[in-house]
Coordinates of C-alpha atoms in Angstrom, one line a residue:
X1 CA 35.1 2.4 -5.4
X2 CA 37.8 -0.3 -4.8
X3 CA 38.8 -0.3 -8.4
X4 CA 39.4 3.5 -8.8
X5 CA 40.4 4.3 -5.2
X6 CA 42.1 1.3 -3.5
X7 CA 41.4 1.1 0.2
X8 CA 45.0 1.9 1.1
X9 CA 44.9 5.1 -1.0
X10 CA 41.7 6.2 0.7
X11 CA 43.3 5.5 4.1
X12 CA 46.4 7.5 3.2
X13 CA 44.3 10.4 2.1
X14 CA 42.3 10.2 5.3
X15 CA 45.6 10.2 7.3
X16 CA 46.8 13.2 5.5
X17 CA 43.6 15.0 6.2
X18 CA 43.9 14.1 9.9
X19 CA 47.4 15.6 10.0
X20 CA 46.3 18.8 8.2
X21 CA 43.4 19.2 10.7
X22 CA 45.8 18.5 13.6
X23 CA 48.3 21.1 12.4
X24 CA 45.6 23.7 12.1
X25 CA 44.2 22.7 15.5
X26 CA 47.8 23.0 16.9
X27 CA 48.4 26.4 15.3
X28 CA 45.1 28.0 16.3
X29 CA 45.4 27.2 20.0
X30 CA 42.7 26.5 22.5
X31 CA 40.4 29.3 21.4
X32 CA 39.1 27.4 18.4
X33 CA 37.6 23.9 18.7
X34 CA 38.5 21.5 15.9
X35 CA 37.4 18.1 17.2
X36 CA 34.3 18.0 15.0
X37 CA 36.4 18.3 11.8
X38 CA 38.2 15.0 12.6
X39 CA 34.9 13.4 11.6
X40 CA 35.7 14.2 8.0
X41 CA 38.6 11.7 7.6
X42 CA 36.9 9.2 9.9
X43 CA 33.8 9.2 7.6
X44 CA 36.0 9.1 4.5
X45 CA 38.0 6.0 5.5
X46 CA 35.1 4.2 7.3
X47 CA 32.7 4.6 4.3
X48 CA 35.0 4.3 1.3
X49 CA 37.8 2.0 2.6
X50 CA 37.2 -0.4 5.4
X51 CA 35.6 -0.4 8.9
X52 CA 38.9 -1.6 10.5
X53 CA 40.8 1.3 8.8
X54 CA 38.1 3.6 10.0
X55 CA 38.7 2.6 13.6
X56 CA 42.5 3.1 13.1
X57 CA 41.9 6.6 11.7
X58 CA 39.6 7.3 14.6
X59 CA 42.3 6.3 17.0
X60 CA 44.9 8.4 15.2
X61 CA 42.5 11.4 15.1
X62 CA 42.1 11.1 18.9
X63 CA 45.8 11.0 19.5
X64 CA 46.4 14.0 17.2
X65 CA 43.6 16.0 18.8
X66 CA 44.9 15.1 22.3
X67 CA 48.4 16.3 21.4
X68 CA 47.0 19.6 20.0
X69 CA 44.9 20.0 23.2
X70 CA 47.9 19.4 25.5
X71 CA 50.1 21.9 23.6
X72 CA 47.4 24.5 23.0
X73 CA 48.3 26.6 26.0
X74 CA 45.0 26.0 27.7
X75 CA 45.4 26.1 31.5
X76 CA 43.1 23.9 33.5
X77 CA 42.5 24.1 37.3
X78 CA 43.3 20.4 37.6
X79 CA 45.2 18.0 35.3
X80 CA 42.3 15.5 35.4
X81 CA 40.5 17.8 33.1
X82 CA 42.9 16.7 30.3
X83 CA 41.9 13.1 31.0
X84 CA 38.2 14.0 31.1
X85 CA 38.4 15.8 27.7
X86 CA 40.3 12.9 26.3
X87 CA 37.7 10.4 27.5
X88 CA 34.8 12.5 26.2
X89 CA 36.4 12.9 22.8
X90 CA 37.2 9.2 22.7
X91 CA 33.5 8.3 23.3
X92 CA 32.5 10.9 20.7
X93 CA 34.8 9.4 18.0
X94 CA 33.9 5.8 18.9
X95 CA 30.2 6.5 18.7
X96 CA 30.5 8.3 15.4
X97 CA 32.6 5.5 13.9
X98 CA 30.3 2.7 15.2
X99 CA 27.2 4.6 13.8
X100 CA 29.0 4.9 10.4
X101 CA 29.9 1.2 10.4
X102 CA 26.3 0.3 11.3
X103 CA 24.8 2.5 8.7
X104 CA 27.2 1.3 6.0
X105 CA 26.4 -2.4 6.7
X106 CA 22.7 -1.7 6.8
X107 CA 22.9 0.0 3.4
X108 CA 25.0 -2.8 1.9
X109 CA 22.6 -5.4 3.2
X110 CA 19.6 -3.5 1.7
X111 CA 21.5 -3.2 -1.6
X112 CA 22.2 -6.9 -1.6
X113 CA 18.6 -7.8 -0.8
X114 CA 17.5 -5.5 -3.6
X115 CA 19.5 -7.7 -6.0
X116 CA 18.1 -11.0 -4.6
X117 CA 15.0 -13.0 -5.2
X118 CA 13.1 -13.0 -1.9
X119 CA 11.7 -16.5 -2.2
X120 CA 14.7 -18.5 -3.4
X121 CA 17.7 -16.3 -2.5
X122 CA 18.9 -16.5 -6.1
X123 CA 20.0 -13.4 -7.9
X124 CA 17.2 -11.4 -9.5
X125 CA 17.1 -10.2 -13.1
X126 CA 18.7 -6.9 -12.4
X127 CA 21.7 -8.5 -10.8
X128 CA 21.9 -11.1 -13.5
X129 CA 22.0 -8.6 -16.3
X130 CA 24.6 -6.6 -14.5
X131 CA 26.8 -9.7 -14.1
X132 CA 26.2 -10.7 -17.7
X133 CA 27.4 -7.3 -18.9
X134 CA 30.6 -7.8 -17.0
X135 CA 31.2 -11.1 -18.8
X136 CA 30.4 -9.4 -22.1
X137 CA 33.0 -6.8 -21.4
X138 CA 35.5 -9.4 -20.3
X139 CA 35.0 -11.3 -23.6
X140 CA 35.4 -8.2 -25.7
X141 CA 38.6 -7.2 -23.9
X142 CA 40.3 -10.5 -23.1
X143 CA 38.6 -13.0 -25.4
X144 CA 37.5 -15.1 -22.5
X145 CA 34.4 -17.2 -23.4
X146 CA 31.4 -17.6 -21.1
X147 CA 28.1 -19.6 -21.2
X148 CA 24.6 -19.0 -20.0
X149 CA 21.8 -21.5 -19.5
X150 CA 18.1 -20.7 -19.6
X151 CA 16.0 -23.1 -17.5
X152 CA 12.2 -23.5 -17.6
X153 CA 10.3 -26.0 -15.4
X154 CA 8.1 -28.5 -17.1
X155 CA 4.8 -29.3 -15.4
X156 CA 5.3 -26.8 -12.6
X157 CA 1.8 -25.4 -13.0
X158 CA 0.4 -28.9 -12.5
X159 CA 2.3 -29.2 -9.2
X160 CA 1.3 -25.8 -8.1
X161 CA -2.4 -26.5 -8.8
X162 CA -2.3 -30.0 -7.3
X163 CA -0.4 -29.3 -4.1
X164 CA -0.8 -25.6 -3.6
X165 CA 1.6 -22.6 -3.8
X166 CA 3.4 -23.6 -0.6
X167 CA 4.7 -26.7 -2.3
X168 CA 5.4 -24.7 -5.4
X169 CA 7.5 -22.3 -3.4
X170 CA 9.4 -25.3 -1.9
X171 CA 10.1 -26.6 -5.4
X172 CA 11.6 -23.3 -6.6
X173 CA 13.7 -22.9 -3.4
X174 CA 15.0 -26.5 -3.7
X175 CA 16.0 -25.9 -7.3
X176 CA 18.2 -23.0 -6.3
X177 CA 19.6 -24.8 -3.3
X178 CA 20.5 -27.8 -5.5
X179 CA 22.2 -25.7 -8.1
X180 CA 24.2 -23.8 -5.6
X181 CA 25.5 -27.0 -4.0
X182 CA 26.8 -28.1 -7.4
X183 CA 28.0 -25.0 -9.3
X184 CA 31.3 -23.2 -8.8
X185 CA 31.6 -20.1 -6.7
X186 CA 32.0 -18.0 -9.8
X187 CA 28.8 -19.3 -11.3
X188 CA 25.5 -17.4 -10.9
X189 CA 22.0 -18.7 -10.7
X190 CA 19.1 -16.2 -11.1
X191 CA 15.4 -16.3 -11.0
X192 CA 14.1 -14.3 -14.0
X193 CA 10.5 -14.7 -13.1
X194 CA 7.9 -17.3 -12.3
X195 CA 9.4 -20.7 -13.0
X196 CA 12.2 -19.5 -15.2
X197 CA 15.8 -19.4 -14.2
X198 CA 19.1 -18.5 -15.8
X199 CA 22.7 -19.4 -15.0
X200 CA 25.9 -17.6 -15.9
X201 CA 29.1 -19.6 -16.3
X202 CA 32.1 -17.2 -16.5
X203 CA 35.3 -18.5 -18.2
X204 CA 33.4 -21.5 -19.5
X205 CA 33.5 -22.8 -23.1
X206 CA 31.1 -25.1 -24.9
X207 CA 32.9 -28.3 -23.7
X208 CA 33.1 -27.4 -20.0
X209 CA 29.5 -26.1 -19.8
X210 CA 28.2 -29.5 -21.0
X211 CA 29.8 -31.3 -18.1
X212 CA 28.4 -28.7 -15.6
X213 CA 24.9 -28.5 -17.0
X214 CA 24.6 -32.3 -17.3
X215 CA 25.5 -32.6 -13.6
X216 CA 23.0 -29.9 -12.7
X217 CA 20.2 -31.5 -14.7
X218 CA 20.8 -34.9 -13.2
X219 CA 20.9 -33.6 -9.7
X220 CA 17.7 -31.5 -10.2
X221 CA 15.8 -34.5 -11.6
X222 CA 17.0 -36.6 -8.7
X223 CA 15.8 -34.0 -6.3
X224 CA 12.4 -33.7 -7.9
X225 CA 12.0 -37.5 -7.9
X226 CA 12.9 -37.8 -4.2
X227 CA 10.1 -35.4 -3.3
X228 CA 7.6 -37.0 -5.7
X229 CA 7.4 -33.7 -7.7
X230 CA 6.6 -34.4 -11.3
X231 CA 8.8 -31.6 -12.6
X232 CA 11.4 -31.8 -15.3
X233 CA 13.6 -29.2 -17.0
X234 CA 13.8 -27.7 -20.5
X235 CA 17.2 -26.0 -20.8
X236 CA 18.9 -23.9 -23.5
X237 CA 22.6 -23.4 -23.2
X238 CA 24.5 -20.7 -25.2
X239 CA 28.2 -20.3 -25.3
X240 CA 29.7 -16.9 -26.3
X241 CA 33.0 -17.2 -28.1
X242 CA 33.4 -13.8 -29.9
X243 CA 31.7 -10.5 -30.7
X244 CA 28.8 -10.9 -28.3
X245 CA 25.6 -9.0 -28.8
X246 CA 23.8 -7.1 -26.0
X247 CA 22.9 -8.8 -22.7
X248 CA 19.2 -8.9 -23.5
X249 CA 19.9 -10.4 -27.0
X250 CA 22.1 -13.1 -25.4
X251 CA 19.3 -14.0 -22.9
X252 CA 16.8 -13.9 -25.8
X253 CA 18.9 -16.4 -27.8
X254 CA 19.2 -18.7 -24.8
X255 CA 15.5 -18.4 -24.2
X256 CA 14.8 -19.4 -27.8
X257 CA 17.0 -22.5 -27.4
X258 CA 15.0 -23.4 -24.3
X259 CA 11.7 -23.0 -26.1
X260 CA 12.9 -25.2 -28.9
X261 CA 13.4 -28.0 -26.3
X262 CA 10.0 -27.3 -24.7
X263 CA 8.1 -27.3 -28.0
X264 CA 9.7 -30.6 -29.1
X265 CA 10.2 -33.0 -26.2
X266 CA 10.7 -31.2 -22.9
X267 CA 13.1 -32.5 -20.3
X268 CA 16.2 -32.0 -22.4
X269 CA 19.1 -29.7 -23.1
X270 CA 20.0 -27.9 -26.3
X271 CA 23.4 -26.4 -26.8
X272 CA 24.6 -23.7 -29.2
X273 CA 27.6 -21.6 -29.8
X274 CA 27.7 -17.9 -30.8
X275 CA 28.8 -17.0 -33.4
X276 CA 27.6 -20.3 -34.9

């Protein structure tokens, strides 16, 4: 939404709608009630722009409505009725806006949770493939390289069987925590299933990724050793320089690199560049 319809544009459109509704409200007089229609721009701006802008539009809607009400020709038995109507409409607009903000945040939170691995907090496979596709598009358009790493845990099943699934879960969570403390904000760690993880390194060529992955591997091994967990890591790292294949093919190639490590010596990293 932000790309096609910038927040400021949505807010301007919302403001125009408020003024149009206010003009109709003013021209039709007190016999027609238009306060409910101000919810349209309030919803539009709150949902598609920003909560703060939504509150601003709500306040402007209230003032426009109040002006139309004052000039409608309606005669009240006491001037306090104007104030009473103002307060009631204020409460009405505020409640609607707060409910919209709350609903929007709840839906955004649920959407985010649906893209996260519950146990580790890492991105899940759905999120990872979406982000990987973004990097593929960036490479095709701007020729910016990126790298991915496929990580498989060595001896994890032994730890799981020996210490139980509770310790196994701690191992998985500590891996993600360790990686997140090291990697850049733009990097992404995802749990693809079981004891397999993937990392996405945007704007990272074959030279930079070696430095990053080496640091990650050493930190992970140190973490495992400090907890007496006999777990090591087989890692395949693939750097995309040009003409990338599909997201699933890229992950498959990185997976093959990882398995070549696992089948030979384990606890090592193998690097490759595409196209080779």
